[in-house]
Every structure is written in C-alpha cells, then in structure tokens.
Amino acid sequence: MRRMAFLRQLTWFFRARWGWYLLAIVLMSTVSILNIIPPRMIGSVIDHIRTGTLTAAELQRSVLLLIGLAVLLYVMTYIWITTLFGNSSLLERLLRSRLLSHLMRMTPSFFQRNSTGELMALATNDIVAIGQTAGYGVMTLVNTIVGTLVVTVTMVTLINWKLMLVSLIPLPFVSLLIGVLGKQMRKRFIAAQAAFGKMNDQALESISGLRVIRSYVQEEHDLEAFRQVTGDVMEKNRRVALINALFHPVISSIVGLSFAIGNGYGAYLVFYNELTLGQLVSFNIYLGMLIWPMIAFGEFVNVLQRGTASVDRLGKSFAQEADVREPAEPVQVALPESIELRSLTFRYPGAQQDSLKDVSLRLERGQTLGIVGRTGSGKSTLLKQLLRYYPIEKETAFISGVPVEQLSIERIRSWVGYVSQEHLLLSKTIKANIALGKPEATDEELARVIEMASFAEDVRHLPEGLATIVGENGVMLSGGQKQRVSIARALLTDPDILLLDDSLSAVDARTESAILRSIRLERAGKTTLIASHRLSAVMHADWIIVLEDGRIVEEGTHEQLMLLGGWYRGQFERQQLEAHLLDSAG
C-alpha cells in the first residue's frame, strides 16, 4: 500500500518520463544479463586448465572478449546511471518549483498552520528523499528483481539446481527481517524530519532576533536552547542511523550463511563428480553476485520508506488549499471606480472574537481615506480586506459595485500597492528592492519615486548609492529608510489603490509631510487609504474613520471630527502639544 501511495502521488512524473525510465531499466537489465557471461567463461577456462586442453589462442580470445565486454558494460552503465539519476534531479527541481508555486498561492492562515522550519524541511530533506526514491530506489528495485532472477536461472540451468536450492535456503529470512526494519525506519525518519523542522525554526528565530538577544544579554540562554534542539535532531537521526546500519549486516550475514552452505555442499558434489571444479568456481561467483541484489533489496526498502514518508508530508502540504479562491467566472472590471463596505464583519481563522464589526463606508475613485484608532482597533485588518488574504462574508465588500468574491484575485492585487507595517526587504541592492514590482523601470522612474518617498538625500549618502546591498531584511538600513524604500517600491507600480499601513511611523514630521504632499500631487485621481497612529498623516484625507474594537465610532472630515469633540479631537490636541513641546526642547 505504501509503495502504491508513492507511485500514485508521482504518477504525473512517471507518465511524463516513462520513455527515459524504460531506457534506463532496459539497459540495467541488459547489464545484469551480460554480467553472467564472465563467470561462465572463467569456469570454462578453469576446467580447460584442469584437463590440459587450454590453448594460447583460446586464452587470448577469452581475455579479449572479457575486455570488450567490460568496455560495453561500462558504456551501458554510464548511460543508464546518467539517465536515471538525471530524472531524479529533474523530479527534485520540479517538486521544489511546485512547492514554491503552492506557497505563493497560499493565504496567511496556511503559514499560521505550517511553520517556516517545517516548510524548509519539505523543500530540502523531504524532496531529496523523494528524489532518491525515484532514482536510487528504482535502481535498487530493478537490480533486486532482474539481478536475482538472472543469476538464479543461470545457476539452475548452467550449474546445479540442487546446489542452488540448498544455498538459497537462508535468503527468505531477508524479506522478513527487512520488513520489520523498514517499518521502524519509516517511523523514525518521520520523527527525525519533524525535529529537523523545529531546528530550522529555532535557527531562523535566533538569526532574525540576534539584535534583541544581544541587547538583553541572552546569548548563552539562546545557545543552550539551540543545543537542546540540535541534540534532539542528533538523537532522532542517530535512531534512524541505527536502523539503517542494521540493513547491511543482516543481509551480509544471511548471504555469508548461503556461501558456507554452498561451498560445503558444492565440495561434496565435486568430490562425487556431480559438479566440476570450474562449475563450483562459477557458482561461487554467481552466489557472490546475489549479494548486491540482496543488499539492494534492503536499500530499496530503506529508501522507499523514507521516500514514502516524505511524499506523504509533501502531499499533506499540497492538499491544503487557500482559504480564498479564484471565482469560476470572474467579473471583468476595467478600473476600481469605487470601494464600498456594507456591514462588513470579519474574524481571523481560529480567533475567538471578531476583529471588524459591522463596518460600512464608501470611497470614490480619487479620494483618500484616513483610518485611525487605538492599537488593536482593527486598522490593519481593514486594509487587508482589499488584498483578499482572508475569506469574508459574501456581498459585504464591493469594488465598482461588484462583490470582491466575484472578481479575480490577481486582478484586485494588480490594482493595489500595499506598504505594510513590517517592511520586508530582499538581500539585494536598494535598486532591486524598489524595482521589485516593476523590474523594467527606467532610471527616471526610479528617481521620481525615490524623490516622492523623500529618500533621494539618503541614497546620495549611501556608500554605493542605489547599488548598496541592504543585507538580510534591510539590516543595513534604519527603520525610516526601510519605510521609505517600501513606499518608493509601492509608488513605482503607480497603483490605482494605495494602502499605507502606518508606513510613516519611523520618519520625522517634516519628512512625513513631504511624502504625503508628494503623494497627493502625484496621485491625483487615484484612491489612497492611510492607516496611522499620527493624525497629522490623515488630516488632509477626504474622509476619516475612527475604529475602536473593530467598530467605526467616529467618521467625517478633519474639521467635522474636531467639532465633534470625541476621541479624534482629544488625540489630535494631545499629539499637537507633544510636537510643540519637542520643537521647543529642540
């Protein structure tokens, strides 16, 4: 059943590459058949020497034939090895591409269920184990079946069937012992892979949080935690190695017993002239040739158990579907002329309470919406509804009057430029990070958005300008610089809808004012949504909403909200006073 599960999940690959696999199997089988010739020739030469009938011409012919056969076998073996293991490497490449494509389609809830370390283990160890099964596993299977069959038939037809039967008495125990070891191997390998995933998680957390760990002088504590995790990985892999180490000795012992029986009974047959000395030598060579098929059978079970465990893990990941799916027949909308929410209520998957409650608003193309409120009030959650990361109730969110669930997800995201609170940068140059959404951007376009993001002066002071490598996740840049790189990246695509999620928190008030002024001028006629703790960032907006516990508690223009005298006015006056005190202190 396990073997069939492996084949079933990779049927698409074996169907596509069946011709190459057939070539490799035919060549492997041919090599196994040709390998029976040298022992037969050696036995014949020994019998001729014993009887004194061997001539120089016959010896020369035999030697040349063996050399020619060796060259032929070398060429055929080279071809099937490169063919078979080339398919194995191709499978690994295709599986990694499919896994990455799958991850690209997944929504945030998928990554909440699956840790980064677990996904890394899938992309590395598990896919390698599957590739080994499709390459090395096929080789060992063919060698086991064809090699054993060819050698056994040869011993029966050319040597002595009684000697063959007696010698092979111990071999059935191989299957029994390997079956027991194989079950243990699969169980322990799954545990080892899970431990490897946890180690990846620990390493990622340690590396990404290195500054925090150092600032709190927790290096030794983190090292101890990592030692415990790596110790668990070592122990789990040691248990795998213990089972793996038993395969070869078990098979070698049983084959050794076969040799002892074969030589003892063979000598008896030679003594009573039922077998020639040359035939006994040939038989011993053939029996030795059975060692590899027996070992190959053990290796096949070992590799198959690992591959099956890994393909099961990978299959479970592929079986997980995105919470938000493309509509069967998406409605075509040219431009987002309006954005409307009608009594939208939203709860994160697995959460105990709603994050948004009965939210209603309407925004026409070209308008700017400001979203403010206390920390945890739902500002970021509201913006994410336009990215279609999570499923929402039908007919609660509309773009151009069409429910978002009827629009293509790709089409919606092509309209949106999103600058999140977490400014994720690639370990590339500043230019590559800004041009991520538009790689073909010209230098003039890059210069324009860098100026809009008030980042031009910073670029001039960087050691290599736009060619400066920012390091992993922008480690070479300050928080404000990361924000402005992210803003420039979003502006470069000139999105119809720009979402700024508290994206100016790390810049000073003057820089914030310059960026917002540039956005207003350059994005006239396009929609912008700004979520911010600083009310100065939204006071220019056409409409402002105040969220509290996921509900809209105040809304209106800046002037209307100031007259209302609620939370907005109190917060605005407090922030203005803080800014005045800071200016006075400066």
Coordinates of C-alpha atoms in Angstrom, one line a residue, residues 116 120 200 203-211 423-430 433 468-478 482:
T116 CA 8.8 28.2 8.3
M120 CA 12.2 24.4 4.8
N200 CA 15.1 25.3 11.3
A203 CA 17.8 28.9 13.8
L204 CA 15.6 31.3 12.0
E205 CA 14.3 32.9 15.2
S206 CA 17.9 33.2 16.6
I207 CA 19.3 34.8 13.5
S208 CA 16.4 37.2 12.8
G209 CA 16.3 38.2 16.5
L210 CA 20.0 38.4 17.1
R211 CA 19.9 42.1 17.9
H423 CA 9.0 46.3 5.9
L424 CA 10.3 43.2 4.3
L425 CA 13.3 43.8 2.1
L426 CA 15.3 41.3 0.0
S427 CA 19.0 40.8 0.5
K428 CA 19.7 42.7 -2.7
T429 CA 20.5 46.2 -3.8
I430 CA 18.3 49.2 -3.0
N433 CA 14.2 46.2 -3.9
T468 CA 24.1 49.4 -2.0
I469 CA 23.3 45.9 -0.7
V470 CA 20.7 46.3 2.1
G471 CA 21.5 43.0 3.8
E472 CA 19.0 40.4 5.0
N473 CA 15.7 42.1 5.6
G474 CA 17.3 45.5 5.2
V475 CA 19.7 45.2 8.2
M476 CA 21.9 47.9 6.7
L477 CA 19.1 50.5 6.8
S478 CA 17.4 52.4 9.6
K482 CA 13.2 50.8 5.2

